[in-house]
Every structure is written in C-alpha cells, then in structure tokens.
Coordinates of C-alpha atoms in Angstrom, one line a residue:
Chain A
M1 CA 80.2 98.7 96.5
K2 CA 80.9 97.1 93.3
I3 CA 78.3 97.7 90.5
S4 CA 76.4 95.1 88.9
F5 CA 73.6 94.5 86.9
N6 CA 72.0 93.2 90.3
L7 CA 72.3 95.8 92.4
C8 CA 69.5 98.7 92.8
I9 CA 69.9 102.1 94.2
R10 CA 68.4 101.9 97.7
D11 CA 67.7 104.0 100.9
G12 CA 70.8 105.5 102.2
Y13 CA 73.2 105.8 99.5
L14 CA 75.0 108.2 97.8
I15 CA 74.0 108.4 94.2
I16 CA 75.7 111.2 91.7
V17 CA 72.5 113.3 90.4
Y18 CA 73.1 114.0 86.9
E19 CA 71.1 116.8 84.9
R20 CA 73.7 118.0 82.3
H21 CA 77.5 117.2 81.8
D22 CA 78.4 120.1 83.7
T23 CA 75.2 120.2 86.2
M24 CA 75.6 117.2 88.6
K25 CA 75.1 117.2 92.0
A26 CA 76.1 113.8 95.2
V27 CA 72.9 113.2 96.7
K28 CA 71.8 111.3 99.8
V29 CA 68.9 108.6 99.5
C30 CA 66.3 109.4 101.4
K31 CA 62.9 107.6 101.4
N32 CA 60.9 110.9 102.8
S33 CA 63.1 113.4 100.6
V34 CA 62.5 115.2 97.3
L35 CA 65.2 117.3 94.8
Q36 CA 64.5 120.4 93.5
N37 CA 65.4 121.8 90.2
R38 CA 65.0 124.5 87.7
F39 CA 63.0 121.6 86.1
S40 CA 60.4 120.2 88.8
V41 CA 60.5 117.8 91.9
F42 CA 61.6 114.3 92.6
E43 CA 60.6 112.4 94.9
H44 CA 63.4 110.3 96.2
S45 CA 61.4 107.4 96.7
D46 CA 60.0 106.7 93.1
W47 CA 64.5 105.8 93.0
I48 CA 64.8 103.5 95.3
G49 CA 64.6 99.7 93.4
K50 CA 66.2 101.5 89.9
P51 CA 69.0 100.4 88.7
F52 CA 72.0 102.4 88.6
G53 CA 72.2 104.8 85.1
S54 CA 68.9 104.8 85.2
I55 CA 66.8 107.6 83.7
I56 CA 63.7 109.5 85.5
F57 CA 61.9 111.5 84.1
S58 CA 59.7 114.3 85.4
N59 CA 56.3 115.5 84.6
S60 CA 56.8 118.6 82.8
G61 CA 59.7 116.3 80.9
G62 CA 62.6 117.3 82.6
F63 CA 64.7 114.4 83.1
L64 CA 67.7 113.1 85.6
Y65 CA 70.2 110.7 85.2
L66 CA 71.1 108.7 88.8
L67 CA 74.5 107.6 88.7
A68 CA 76.6 105.4 91.4
L69 CA 79.9 107.5 93.0
T70 CA 83.0 106.9 91.4
P71 CA 85.8 109.3 92.4
E72 CA 86.6 110.8 89.0
L73 CA 82.3 111.8 89.8
W74 CA 83.4 112.9 93.2
T75 CA 86.0 114.9 92.3
L76 CA 82.9 116.7 89.9
V77 CA 80.8 117.3 92.9
L78 CA 82.6 118.1 95.8
I79 CA 82.1 121.1 98.0
H80 CA 85.2 123.4 97.5
R81 CA 86.6 124.4 100.4
T82 CA 89.6 125.4 98.5
Q83 CA 91.6 124.6 95.0
I84 CA 91.0 120.9 94.4
L85 CA 92.9 118.7 92.0
Y86 CA 90.8 117.8 88.8
I87 CA 91.1 114.1 87.1
A88 CA 94.1 115.0 84.8
D89 CA 96.3 115.9 87.7
I90 CA 94.9 113.5 89.5
S91 CA 95.7 110.6 87.2
F92 CA 99.3 111.3 87.1
V93 CA 100.0 111.8 90.0
I94 CA 98.5 108.7 90.7
M95 CA 100.4 107.0 88.2
Y96 CA 103.7 108.4 88.8
L97 CA 103.8 107.8 92.7
E98 CA 103.0 103.8 92.2
V99 CA 99.7 103.3 94.6
V100 CA 98.2 100.1 93.9
P101 CA 96.3 98.1 96.5
G102 CA 98.5 97.8 99.7
C103 CA 100.8 101.0 99.4
L104 CA 101.0 103.6 102.7
V105 CA 100.1 107.1 101.4
L106 CA 100.9 110.1 103.2
E107 CA 99.3 113.3 102.0
S108 CA 99.8 116.9 103.3
G109 CA 97.0 118.8 102.7
T110 CA 94.2 117.8 102.3
G111 CA 92.2 120.8 101.1
S112 CA 89.0 118.9 99.8
G113 CA 89.7 116.1 99.5
S114 CA 90.0 115.5 96.1
L115 CA 93.1 113.8 95.3
T116 CA 92.7 112.2 98.7
T117 CA 89.7 109.8 97.6
S118 CA 91.3 109.0 95.2
F119 CA 94.0 107.3 96.6
A120 CA 91.6 105.6 98.3
R121 CA 90.0 104.4 95.2
A122 CA 93.7 103.2 94.2
V123 CA 95.0 101.7 97.9
E124 CA 91.7 99.4 98.7
P125 CA 91.0 97.0 100.1
T126 CA 94.6 96.3 101.7
G127 CA 96.3 99.7 101.7
Y128 CA 96.1 103.0 103.8
V129 CA 96.4 107.0 103.3
Y130 CA 96.7 108.9 106.1
T131 CA 96.4 112.7 105.2
F132 CA 97.1 116.2 107.2
D133 CA 96.0 119.4 107.3
F134 CA 96.6 122.1 109.4
H135 CA 93.4 123.7 109.4
E136 CA 91.1 122.5 111.7
Q137 CA 88.0 123.4 110.6
R138 CA 88.4 122.1 106.9
A139 CA 90.1 119.1 108.7
A140 CA 86.9 118.3 109.9
S141 CA 84.6 119.1 106.9
A142 CA 87.2 116.8 105.8
R143 CA 86.6 114.1 107.9
E144 CA 82.9 113.9 107.5
D145 CA 83.3 113.9 103.7
F146 CA 85.5 110.8 103.8
E147 CA 83.1 108.9 106.2
M148 CA 80.5 109.2 103.1
T149 CA 82.8 107.8 100.7
G150 CA 85.4 105.9 101.3
I151 CA 88.3 105.0 104.2
V152 CA 90.6 107.2 105.2
T153 CA 92.7 108.6 108.9
M154 CA 92.4 112.1 108.8
G155 CA 94.5 114.1 110.5
V156 CA 95.4 117.5 112.0
R157 CA 98.4 118.5 111.7
D158 CA 101.0 121.0 110.6
I159 CA 103.4 119.0 108.1
L160 CA 105.6 122.1 107.5
G161 CA 105.8 123.4 111.3
E162 CA 105.6 119.7 112.5
G163 CA 106.6 116.9 110.1
F164 CA 105.0 114.1 109.5
P165 CA 104.7 111.7 112.5
D166 CA 107.3 109.4 113.3
Q167 CA 104.8 106.3 113.4
F168 CA 105.8 106.5 109.7
S169 CA 109.3 106.1 109.9
G170 CA 110.1 103.8 107.3
L171 CA 106.9 102.0 106.4
V172 CA 105.8 104.4 103.5
D173 CA 105.2 104.1 100.5
S174 CA 104.1 107.5 98.7
V175 CA 104.6 111.1 100.3
F176 CA 102.3 113.9 98.2
L177 CA 103.1 117.1 99.1
D178 CA 100.5 120.1 97.8
L179 CA 102.2 122.7 100.1
P180 CA 103.3 126.4 100.0
Q181 CA 106.5 125.9 100.8
P182 CA 107.4 121.8 100.4
W183 CA 111.0 122.2 100.4
L184 CA 110.5 122.6 104.0
A185 CA 108.8 119.2 104.9
I186 CA 111.3 117.0 102.6
P187 CA 113.5 115.9 105.6
S188 CA 110.6 114.8 107.1
A189 CA 109.2 113.1 104.2
Chain B
M1 CA 100.3 100.6 111.9
S2 CA 102.8 98.0 111.7
E3 CA 100.8 95.6 112.5
N4 CA 98.2 95.6 110.2
K5 CA 100.1 96.3 107.1
P6 CA 99.8 92.5 105.3
E7 CA 102.9 90.3 106.2
S8 CA 102.5 89.2 102.2
G9 CA 104.0 92.4 101.5
P10 CA 107.6 91.9 100.2
T11 CA 105.6 90.0 97.4
V12 CA 102.5 93.0 96.5
N13 CA 105.1 95.7 96.2
P14 CA 108.9 94.2 96.2
R15 CA 111.4 96.4 96.9
V16 CA 114.5 94.0 96.3
T17 CA 115.5 92.2 93.1
W18 CA 115.4 88.5 92.9
E19 CA 116.9 85.9 90.7
G20 CA 114.3 85.7 87.3
C21 CA 112.7 89.0 88.1
S22 CA 112.5 91.3 85.4
V23 CA 113.9 95.1 85.3
L24 CA 114.3 98.2 83.7
L25 CA 117.8 99.1 83.1
D26 CA 118.2 102.7 82.9
I27 CA 121.4 103.3 81.5
N28 CA 123.5 107.2 82.0
D29 CA 120.4 108.8 83.3
G30 CA 117.7 107.6 80.4
D31 CA 120.0 108.0 77.8
R32 CA 119.4 104.7 77.1
L33 CA 116.9 102.3 78.7
V34 CA 116.7 98.1 78.6
F35 CA 114.9 95.6 80.0
A36 CA 116.3 92.9 81.1
R37 CA 116.1 89.7 83.2
L38 CA 117.7 89.1 86.1
S39 CA 119.4 85.4 86.0
A40 CA 123.0 84.0 86.6
G41 CA 124.2 84.3 83.2
S42 CA 121.7 87.4 81.7
T43 CA 124.5 90.2 80.4
L44 CA 124.2 93.5 79.6
K45 CA 126.3 95.6 76.4
I46 CA 127.8 98.9 76.9
G47 CA 129.5 100.7 74.3
N48 CA 131.9 97.9 73.6
K49 CA 132.3 96.0 76.8
T50 CA 129.4 93.3 78.0
F51 CA 129.1 93.1 82.1
S52 CA 127.5 90.4 83.5
L53 CA 124.3 91.6 85.9
Q54 CA 124.6 89.1 88.5
P55 CA 125.0 91.9 91.2
L56 CA 122.2 93.2 90.3
I57 CA 120.8 90.6 92.1
G58 CA 119.6 91.0 95.4
C59 CA 119.6 94.9 95.3
P60 CA 117.2 97.5 96.3
F61 CA 115.5 98.8 93.0
G62 CA 116.9 102.5 92.4
S63 CA 120.6 101.2 93.3
L64 CA 122.9 102.7 91.2
F65 CA 125.6 101.0 89.9
Q66 CA 129.1 102.1 88.2
V67 CA 131.6 100.0 86.4
E68 CA 134.8 99.1 87.6
S69 CA 138.3 98.2 86.3
G70 CA 138.4 94.8 87.6
K71 CA 140.9 92.3 87.4
E72 CA 140.3 90.9 84.7
K73 CA 137.6 92.8 83.2
P74 CA 135.2 95.6 84.1
Y75 CA 132.3 95.0 86.2
L76 CA 129.7 97.0 87.6
S77 CA 129.3 97.2 91.4
R78 CA 126.4 98.9 93.1
F79 CA 127.6 102.9 94.1
I80 CA 126.1 104.8 96.3
P81 CA 126.6 108.5 95.7
P82 CA 127.9 110.8 98.4
T83 CA 126.0 113.3 100.2
E84 CA 126.3 115.9 97.4
E85 CA 123.6 118.4 98.7
N86 CA 125.3 120.7 100.0
N87 CA 128.0 121.2 97.3
V88 CA 125.5 121.8 95.0
Q89 CA 124.0 124.6 97.1
D90 CA 127.2 126.7 97.3
E91 CA 127.8 126.1 93.8
G92 CA 124.2 127.6 93.1
G93 CA 125.2 130.4 94.9
C94 CA 127.7 131.1 93.1
Q95 CA 126.5 131.2 90.3
L96 CA 124.6 134.2 90.7
Q97 CA 127.1 136.4 91.7
E98 CA 129.7 136.6 89.2
E99 CA 130.2 134.7 85.3
S100 CA 132.0 136.6 83.5
R101 CA 133.2 134.2 81.0
D102 CA 132.2 133.2 77.5
N103 CA 132.6 131.4 74.3
R104 CA 134.3 133.5 72.5
A105 CA 137.5 132.5 72.7
I106 CA 136.8 128.9 71.9
I107 CA 138.0 127.5 69.0
D108 CA 136.3 124.0 68.0
N109 CA 139.4 122.7 66.2
N110 CA 139.7 119.4 67.6
Q111 CA 143.2 120.2 69.4
A112 CA 142.2 121.1 72.6
Q113 CA 142.9 117.3 74.1
S114 CA 146.2 116.6 74.7
L115 CA 145.7 113.3 75.8
T116 CA 145.3 110.6 72.8
G117 CA 143.0 107.4 73.3
D118 CA 146.2 105.1 73.7
D119 CA 147.3 107.6 77.2
I120 CA 143.4 106.3 78.0
D121 CA 143.5 102.9 77.3
A122 CA 147.2 103.1 79.0
M123 CA 145.5 104.2 82.1
R124 CA 142.4 101.8 81.7
R125 CA 144.9 99.0 81.7
Q126 CA 146.6 100.8 84.7
G127 CA 143.0 100.0 86.6
A128 CA 142.5 104.0 87.1
T129 CA 138.7 104.4 87.8
G130 CA 136.4 105.7 85.0
N131 CA 135.7 109.0 87.2
E132 CA 140.0 109.4 87.7
I133 CA 140.1 109.0 83.8
V134 CA 137.5 111.8 83.9
E135 CA 140.0 114.5 85.6
A136 CA 142.5 113.7 84.0
L137 CA 140.7 114.6 80.5
I138 CA 139.8 117.6 82.7
A139 CA 143.6 118.8 83.7
N140 CA 144.3 117.7 80.3
S141 CA 142.2 120.0 77.9
A142 CA 143.4 123.4 77.2
T143 CA 140.2 125.1 77.2
F144 CA 138.2 123.7 80.3
D145 CA 139.1 126.7 81.9
K146 CA 138.0 129.2 79.9
K147 CA 134.5 127.5 79.9
T148 CA 131.4 129.2 82.2
Q149 CA 130.3 127.3 85.1
F150 CA 127.4 125.5 83.1
S151 CA 129.6 124.3 80.2
Q152 CA 132.4 122.8 82.2
E153 CA 129.3 120.5 84.3
K154 CA 128.5 119.7 81.1
Y155 CA 131.7 118.8 80.0
R156 CA 132.1 116.7 83.1
L157 CA 129.1 115.0 82.4
K158 CA 130.0 114.2 79.1
K159 CA 133.3 112.8 79.9
Q160 CA 131.4 110.6 83.0
K161 CA 128.9 109.6 80.1
K162 CA 131.8 107.6 78.0
Y163 CA 133.9 106.7 80.9
A164 CA 132.4 106.0 84.1
P165 CA 128.6 105.3 82.9
R166 CA 126.2 104.5 85.4
V167 CA 123.5 101.9 85.7
L168 CA 120.1 102.5 87.2
L169 CA 118.2 99.4 88.3
R170 CA 114.7 100.5 88.3
R171 CA 111.4 98.6 89.2
P172 CA 108.7 97.9 86.0
F173 CA 105.5 99.5 86.9
S174 CA 103.5 100.5 84.5
R175 CA 104.9 103.9 84.9
S176 CA 108.7 103.4 83.6
I177 CA 107.7 100.0 81.2
C178 CA 105.3 102.4 79.7
E179 CA 107.7 105.5 79.1
A180 CA 110.3 102.7 77.9
Y181 CA 108.1 101.2 75.2
F182 CA 106.9 105.3 74.3
K183 CA 110.5 106.2 73.9
K184 CA 112.3 103.6 72.3
Y185 CA 109.1 101.1 70.3
P186 CA 106.6 103.8 70.9
A187 CA 104.4 102.4 67.3
R188 CA 104.5 99.0 69.3
I189 CA 102.4 100.7 72.0
G190 CA 100.1 102.9 69.4
F191 CA 102.1 105.7 70.5
L192 CA 100.4 106.0 74.0
R193 CA 102.5 108.0 76.5
V194 CA 101.8 107.8 80.0
D195 CA 99.8 110.7 80.9
T196 CA 97.1 109.0 78.7
L197 CA 97.3 105.8 80.1
S198 CA 97.0 107.2 83.7
L199 CA 94.2 109.1 82.6
L200 CA 92.6 106.3 81.0
L201 CA 93.4 104.1 84.2
S202 CA 91.4 106.9 86.6
M203 CA 88.7 107.3 83.8
A204 CA 87.7 103.8 84.0
N205 CA 87.8 103.6 87.9
V206 CA 89.9 101.0 87.6
T207 CA 89.8 100.0 91.6
A208 CA 90.3 96.4 93.4
N209 CA 87.2 93.9 93.7
S210 CA 86.5 95.4 89.5
D211 CA 86.1 93.3 86.8
V212 CA 87.5 95.6 83.8
L213 CA 86.7 94.4 80.5
V214 CA 89.9 95.6 78.3
L215 CA 90.1 95.5 74.4
D216 CA 94.3 95.8 73.8
M217 CA 95.7 95.9 71.3
V218 CA 99.3 97.6 72.2
G219 CA 100.9 94.6 73.5
G220 CA 99.6 94.1 76.8
L221 CA 100.2 96.9 78.6
V222 CA 96.7 98.2 79.6
T223 CA 96.1 95.3 80.9
G224 CA 99.3 94.9 83.3
A225 CA 98.3 98.5 84.1
V226 CA 95.0 97.3 84.9
A227 CA 96.1 94.2 86.2
E228 CA 98.5 96.1 88.4
R229 CA 95.8 98.8 89.6
L230 CA 93.8 95.2 91.0
G231 CA 96.5 94.6 92.7
G232 CA 95.4 90.2 92.5
S233 CA 91.4 91.1 93.3
G234 CA 88.5 90.9 90.7
S235 CA 89.8 90.6 87.3
V236 CA 90.7 91.3 84.0
C237 CA 88.9 90.2 81.0
N238 CA 91.5 90.2 78.0
T239 CA 89.2 90.2 75.2
Y240 CA 89.5 90.1 71.3
L241 CA 87.4 90.1 68.2
G242 CA 87.7 86.9 66.2
G243 CA 89.6 83.8 67.0
T244 CA 93.2 84.9 67.9
P245 CA 93.9 87.1 71.2
Y246 CA 96.5 89.7 70.5
P247 CA 99.8 89.1 71.6
M248 CA 100.5 90.5 75.6
E249 CA 103.7 90.3 75.3
I250 CA 104.3 93.7 78.1
I251 CA 103.2 91.9 80.8
R252 CA 105.8 89.3 81.7
M253 CA 108.0 93.0 82.3
F254 CA 105.6 93.5 85.3
N255 CA 106.6 91.0 87.5
F256 CA 103.2 90.0 88.9
N257 CA 103.1 87.2 91.0
N258 CA 100.5 84.4 91.5
E259 CA 97.5 85.9 92.4
I260 CA 98.1 88.4 90.0
C261 CA 98.5 86.8 87.0
K262 CA 95.7 84.8 88.0
R263 CA 92.9 87.6 87.1
V264 CA 94.1 88.2 84.0
L265 CA 92.1 86.2 81.9
R266 CA 91.8 86.2 77.7
C267 CA 88.5 85.7 76.0
S268 CA 86.8 86.3 73.0
V269 CA 83.7 89.0 71.7
N270 CA 81.8 85.7 70.7
D271 CA 82.2 83.9 73.6
L272 CA 81.4 86.6 75.8
C273 CA 78.0 87.9 73.5
A274 CA 77.0 83.9 73.3
V275 CA 73.8 83.1 74.2
Q276 CA 73.6 81.0 77.3
N277 CA 71.9 78.3 75.5
E278 CA 74.9 77.8 73.2
T279 CA 76.9 74.3 74.2
S280 CA 80.8 74.9 74.3
E281 CA 80.9 72.5 71.0
Q282 CA 78.9 75.9 69.1
V283 CA 81.1 78.1 70.3
S284 CA 84.0 76.2 69.6
Q285 CA 82.9 75.9 66.1
R286 CA 82.2 79.3 65.8
E287 CA 85.6 80.6 66.8
D288 CA 87.2 78.1 63.9
V289 CA 85.2 79.7 61.1
C290 CA 85.9 83.0 62.5
T291 CA 90.0 82.2 62.4
M292 CA 89.6 81.0 59.1
E293 CA 87.5 84.3 58.3
S294 CA 89.8 86.6 60.1
Q295 CA 93.5 85.0 58.9
S296 CA 94.0 87.6 56.2
D297 CA 92.9 90.6 58.4
E298 CA 94.7 89.2 61.7
K299 CA 97.7 89.7 59.6
T300 CA 98.8 93.0 60.8
S301 CA 98.9 91.9 64.2
L302 CA 100.2 88.4 63.9
S303 CA 103.1 89.9 61.8
V304 CA 104.0 92.0 64.9
S305 CA 103.8 89.2 66.8
T306 CA 106.5 87.2 65.3
E307 CA 108.4 90.2 65.7
E308 CA 108.3 90.7 69.1
V309 CA 109.0 86.7 69.6
H310 CA 112.3 87.0 68.4
L311 CA 113.0 89.8 70.1
S312 CA 111.6 88.3 74.0
S313 CA 114.2 86.8 76.2
K314 CA 114.9 83.3 76.1
N315 CA 111.4 82.3 77.2
G316 CA 110.3 81.5 73.8
F317 CA 106.8 83.0 74.6
L318 CA 103.7 81.9 72.4
D319 CA 100.5 83.1 73.5
L320 CA 98.7 81.7 70.3
V321 CA 97.8 78.3 72.5
P322 CA 95.9 80.0 75.8
E323 CA 95.1 76.1 76.2
N324 CA 99.1 75.4 77.0
E325 CA 99.7 76.6 80.6
L326 CA 103.2 75.2 80.8
S327 CA 105.0 77.5 78.6
T328 CA 108.9 76.4 78.1
T329 CA 110.8 78.5 80.4
G330 CA 114.4 78.6 81.0
K331 CA 115.2 76.5 84.1
T332 CA 116.5 80.2 86.1
C333 CA 113.7 82.5 85.3
K334 CA 110.4 81.4 86.9
A335 CA 108.0 84.4 85.4
P336 CA 104.1 83.0 85.7
K337 CA 102.0 83.3 83.4
A338 CA 98.9 85.7 82.8
G339 CA 96.7 85.4 80.4
E340 CA 94.4 82.4 81.0
K341 CA 91.6 81.2 79.2
A342 CA 88.7 82.2 81.0
P343 CA 87.0 79.5 82.9
K344 CA 82.8 79.2 82.1
E345 CA 82.5 80.1 85.4
A346 CA 83.9 83.6 85.3
I347 CA 82.3 84.5 81.8
Q348 CA 78.8 83.3 83.5
S349 CA 79.8 85.8 86.6
W350 CA 80.4 88.5 84.1
K351 CA 77.0 88.0 82.1
E352 CA 75.6 88.0 85.5
N353 CA 77.0 91.2 86.9
G354 CA 78.0 93.1 84.6
F355 CA 81.5 94.7 83.8
S356 CA 82.3 97.0 85.8
S357 CA 84.3 99.2 83.5
L358 CA 85.8 99.1 79.7
I359 CA 88.8 100.0 78.3
I360 CA 89.4 100.2 74.9
A361 CA 93.2 100.7 73.2
A362 CA 92.4 99.6 69.7
P363 CA 94.6 102.4 67.7
E364 CA 93.9 101.1 64.4
Q365 CA 90.7 100.0 64.4
D366 CA 87.1 101.5 64.5
A367 CA 86.2 102.8 67.8
W368 CA 82.7 102.7 66.7
I369 CA 82.6 99.4 65.6
L370 CA 84.0 98.2 69.3
V371 CA 81.3 100.4 70.9
K372 CA 78.3 99.1 69.6
D373 CA 79.4 95.4 70.4
L374 CA 81.3 95.6 74.2
L375 CA 79.3 98.3 76.0
P376 CA 76.1 96.2 76.3
L377 CA 78.0 94.0 78.1
L378 CA 78.8 96.4 80.9
T379 CA 76.5 97.4 83.9
Y380 CA 75.0 100.4 83.9
S381 CA 76.0 103.6 84.5
A382 CA 79.6 102.0 84.4
P383 CA 82.6 104.0 83.2
F384 CA 84.2 103.6 80.3
A385 CA 87.2 104.9 78.6
I386 CA 88.6 104.7 75.1
Y387 CA 92.4 105.3 73.2
H388 CA 92.9 105.8 70.0
Q389 CA 95.8 107.4 68.2
Y390 CA 93.5 109.8 66.2
L391 CA 90.0 112.1 66.8
Q392 CA 87.8 111.2 63.7
P393 CA 87.1 107.7 65.2
L394 CA 86.5 108.8 68.8
A395 CA 83.9 111.8 67.4
K396 CA 82.4 109.6 64.9
C397 CA 82.0 107.3 68.1
M398 CA 81.2 110.2 70.3
H399 CA 77.7 110.9 68.1
N400 CA 76.6 107.6 67.8
L401 CA 76.6 107.6 71.3
Q402 CA 75.1 110.3 71.9
L403 CA 72.9 109.4 69.4
E404 CA 71.6 106.1 70.9
K405 CA 71.8 107.1 73.6
M406 CA 73.5 104.9 74.7
A407 CA 76.0 106.8 77.3
I408 CA 76.4 110.0 79.3
G409 CA 78.7 112.4 80.7
L410 CA 80.7 111.8 76.7
Q411 CA 84.0 113.5 76.9
L412 CA 86.5 113.6 74.2
S413 CA 90.2 114.5 75.9
E414 CA 93.5 115.4 74.6
P415 CA 96.3 115.1 76.9
W416 CA 99.3 117.2 77.3
L417 CA 102.5 116.4 79.1
R418 CA 106.0 118.4 78.5
E419 CA 108.9 117.9 79.8
Y420 CA 111.3 120.3 82.3
Q421 CA 114.8 120.5 82.8
V422 CA 115.2 121.9 86.6
L423 CA 118.5 123.1 87.0
P424 CA 119.2 127.2 88.9
S425 CA 119.7 129.2 86.8
R426 CA 119.0 127.0 83.9
T427 CA 115.1 126.1 84.0
H428 CA 113.2 125.6 80.8
P429 CA 111.2 123.0 79.1
C430 CA 113.7 120.2 77.3
M431 CA 114.1 121.0 73.7
Q432 CA 112.2 118.1 72.5
M433 CA 108.5 117.4 73.5
S434 CA 106.0 114.7 72.3
G435 CA 103.7 116.2 70.0
S436 CA 100.5 113.7 70.9
G437 CA 99.6 111.7 72.8
G438 CA 96.1 110.1 71.8
Y439 CA 92.8 111.2 72.2
I440 CA 90.2 109.9 74.6
L441 CA 86.5 108.9 74.7
S442 CA 84.6 108.9 78.2
G443 CA 81.6 108.9 80.0
T444 CA 79.4 106.4 81.4
R445 CA 77.0 104.0 80.0
A446 CA 73.5 104.9 80.9
Y447 CA 70.6 102.2 81.7
S448 CA 68.4 101.8 78.6
N449 CA 64.9 99.8 78.3
T450 CA 65.8 98.3 74.9
S451 CA 69.1 97.2 76.1
Q452 CA 68.4 94.2 77.8
S453 CA 71.1 91.2 78.1

C-alpha cells in the first residue's frame, strides 16, 4: 500500500497509533470500535477519512497521531513472543545479505517475525521469503501476523534436526540463521 | 516454486560476469580493493606486473584467481581451493593441546632466510608456481621451526600474499561499494560507513514501488543503494539545490540494467517546489539565474567532480548536462546511463501524491535549511532519514522540527561497528576500528493544517 496525499484512512486498515515516541500500538480500524487510553476514549469512526499522519484530539486535551504501517514501526509495536531483532541489526543483516526485490530468502527461526517482516518488504514484489520455526504455537501466531502485514510463507520445521527442504536446492539467494547451534544447519544451508 | 521465479532472473540478479560489467577486485583478502570494468583490454597491476583481466569475463562472482606463471608472462587463472575445512579443524585440535614454543630465541637480524632475491627470480623463470616458491622459502628459513604455530601460519600467509597473490572477483553491491570507498576514499562519500548506510535505507522505509526523494552529496552512493532496493519499480528523484546537479559517478559501479536506470531521475529543488501554473520557460530562466548565483557556492562540488572525471574509467562521464543521453562510451563498454532529467509527468505525479520517503546525505550542508524545503514535498506519515557527519547540525534540525511540529517520532542515532578477527584461540577485535560513521536523524512527517502543498 503506497502512501500518498490522496490516501486516507479507511475501515479495515491496520494503522499505528502514536501517543509518544515510546508508546505506540498497532490498531485495526473498525467502524464501531473505540480505543481507550489514559487520556480518554477515541472513536475509530472519527479516524475514517482522515489522511495519515493526522493528529486526533480528545475532549480532555490528550492527543494521538495516526501513522501508516512500516516494518520499522511494526518492529516497535509487535507482541514479543521471543527476543526480537531491532532496526539496527535488521538493517545490517539486509545490507550484508544483499537482499533486493526478486530474491528468494530462507530464514530460521522465525521467532516473533520482526526480521521476517523486513525481509518481506525488501524482496517485494517478485521475491519470496520462506521462514521456519520448530515451535508450532509461535509459528501459528507468526502466520497470523504475516497475514495482516505482508507476503511471507510460514512453515513449521525443525531446521537443526532436518535441514532446509530440498525443493530450494540451488535456487536460494540468501539464508539467515538465528538458532542456538547454527553450525549444525550449515551443511543444509 | 521455480516456475514462479521470473525468467528475467539473470538480468535482475546476475551471478556471472559479462563483458563490460563493473566489478570489485579484492586483492589478497582485503588488502587492496580495486574497481574495474571488464573488457578485452582492461588490465590490473599487482606489485610490479600487469595482468590482463580477460580470464575474468564469464566467471561467477566469488571466484578466486591466482597468479600463475605462463609461457610468456604470468596470468591470472581461476582457482578452486580444495576443501580445507577438515585440515583446519585438525590443526585447531592440535593447537589447543601443546604449544611450548615461544619467540625468546628468535633474533631479528635479517639473516634467517638463506634464499636470495636472485634465487627466487631464477625459480620464477624456471616456471615454479607461487606455492612452490613459498614452500622453498619456508624450507630455507632457519627460524621457521622455532616459531609458534600461529606465527608459522602468519609467515606462510605473508609469503603467499607476496609470491602467490590471489584476486577475488566480487560483485559490486551497495555493501561492497560502500566498504571499498570507506576504506580508500572515505572523504568522497562523506565518511558514510556501511552500517550507517543500511540504517538510512531501513529508516526511510525504502521498498519497491515507492517514490524516494534523495538529496545525495556523497557521489551517488545513496542514490544507487536506494535504486538497488527499488529493484526497477517506483522511482528515485535525485534532487539538487541551485542549477547544477551533484556528481553521481558511483552509480555506474552498480551494474544496473535499463529498468533500474530508468527509475533514477534528477530534478532541481526549484522545479519540485515551483508553482504548477508556471511555464517551462520561466522555470529554466530561474534555473539560469540560480546557476550564475551558485557558481561560487558550487566550487567545492565542481572541483570534486573534475577530480572524479580524471580518475574514472575510459567512459568519459560528464553529467553536468543531463539532456545528453548518449554519453561518449567506449565501444566495448555499454553501461546504461542513470540520472536522466525527470519528465514533466513524473514531477506532476510527485506533486500530486507526494514522495513516500526522504533521504538526505549532505555532509557539508546545514541540515535544517535543506529539510525546511524538502519535507513539505513528502506525503504525510512518510518516514525520512537525514545523515550528517557531525551531531550539532542534526541536533539543531531536530529542535526546529519539534518547534514547528513538522515531524514526530524523531530520533537521533549514532551507529557503531566493530570488526573481529575470528580464528581458534585468536578471536579478538581488529586492531584498528572506525571511530565514527556519522549520525542519523530519523522521523515521520506529521500532518499539519498550515502546510498545504
């Protein structure tokens, strides 16, 4: 979704609600919902039709900014299920792996999906990201997150034990390993 | 999934060199980095000998080449190192167990080596390979056995670098180009280190299909990196103050195909800010006036660009007249040209939609003055990132942005990078570390009623 002057907030969009630089939340805009915080109650319907970046005031003098979703902001607001990578490391990894649109990237483990979202942003629209995690529940939560934010294929697999799937042999551009014993995965990678 | 991968794979992300492509040659494992353009006639000088680069054409990136003694003269040949991992592991095991030697008995009096320079030349003329010469040197060294294991390895490597140099063919990518320039000519890229560049790209959310506004006074490195991440969609507008565009010669190193080159456009700040009703005549008149006024200011950038023209490859690149689409290229090199003047439709579209992000890399300018003019061109809620070599101008800029309520989520960052040598029992940070890679101010543009475009 490309932001522009002509794009306004609509029902169903996932946006970032910014209170302060360290207090932000991802919220799905829903016509009949409200957002409650320590300032007051904000109705979602007030937001629909406003441009991104707008400031919304409440009756009691509090305010919110409504921002468009970017992977950087997503990293700051996502729910931590595991320790995540932050933007300093994420940017370094993407630069060093030379990821550009059209690349095929394999990743293990997914964790909370912070780096994965940034990979997805880097390879769109023609590339693919395949990410693996051996923990079923976290994989399911990550899958839900990706459906909300971007194009990623999530698989459940124990890379340390089984290695990467053979279908990728010879086709992959970059592999990222964030595992307790990465040297075991290297022959497969 | 192989059916889904687009067939234009080879041109999007080529893995093999071709005639006319630019490459980064890594000599002796990072000791020396050279940019070159591969053609039948190009050459490389190592030590006091010149080698033709012909054998490098058509090889995959990442190939290693070693100097071999040929019939007439030495040449570079492709070299595939044997799988040495097992050997290294065994050695590693031995090292940990015993090391009783040290260097107390070794006296440095220049008499340990019994082979003379003439002997070595004779061996070369007889056709001995580099490795054989190295072995001979080791065999004839009186102190070799007295050295510790680590010391022996260091000695062998040193001799190998001198008598059997290796050349690694590297693909020019934003990372390798930035590293090479940071090592060799950091002043030309405003001391922009690799991790700083990567932070700039991430913080400005550079992705496919976005329109990125870039003010690039670091030779085109940032513009090139952004174009790379766009991958042939969206656009990069390289903007400049006054009438003369800034030099952008680093872009040619990237090996961009036509699709990506088409997306790199140039437009002056005046054109972007101009009122829509103005005719093109008025705009160009204003540009001429600005050119005359800013001639004195642009002296620094002009002198930098003439220096580059002298050092650049045979293409004779001269970008000060953007209308000139056919540059005087050599017949063998067919590098597509990036950085054409932005057409009216593009400028119109940018005005209507706004740019989706902004990157400023102007190490010698005042950040606030630039931001003041460029931020209104961004669409609301668009991220921006500003690089500067020093902290003070960015601090002032941040303060002003807060006062004017133009941006939120403002953050001033200083990236830090340390390199390590990783070897068994010898892992430690490298002796020299870069002290500063600059600073970045990032944030998101906020909507304000007063600033209507």
